[in-house]
C-alpha angles and dihedrals in degrees: 000000000000104000091201094067133064098223130112111252093244091050092052092049092048092050094049094044093052093050094046090055088070098040120006090195095052119129111224117206121188115202140159132052096337090066089060110081092196093064132075132218121355137147126282112266117190132165117194122198106207134172096223120031131186133157092244090062091047091053092047092051091049092049092049092048091052090049092049103042104018136261103308134141106278122186105199122185121185120193140167095193122048090193091058092110141341094264094055091043091051093050090049093051098040103033128089111261133213122178 
């Protein structure tokens, strides 16, 4: 289990597996309150760096995540370019990455 994240091991595996179904080369970056071990609760914040993005894929990922881990607030950011803006760049450099 990644000790830097407040997710159950099976939740983390499910999230990564679902995203990798759509792009096996995707970089998955967790950010937000669940990356702070001193906090409790919080929504699920995930940025995904993909090579080909479309809104249909984003909706499919969100639906599958809800089915797998329950109906929780999920903030899902998809990007092809981490230098797109300062917010995306900050998440990429400060978040916890899985690839």
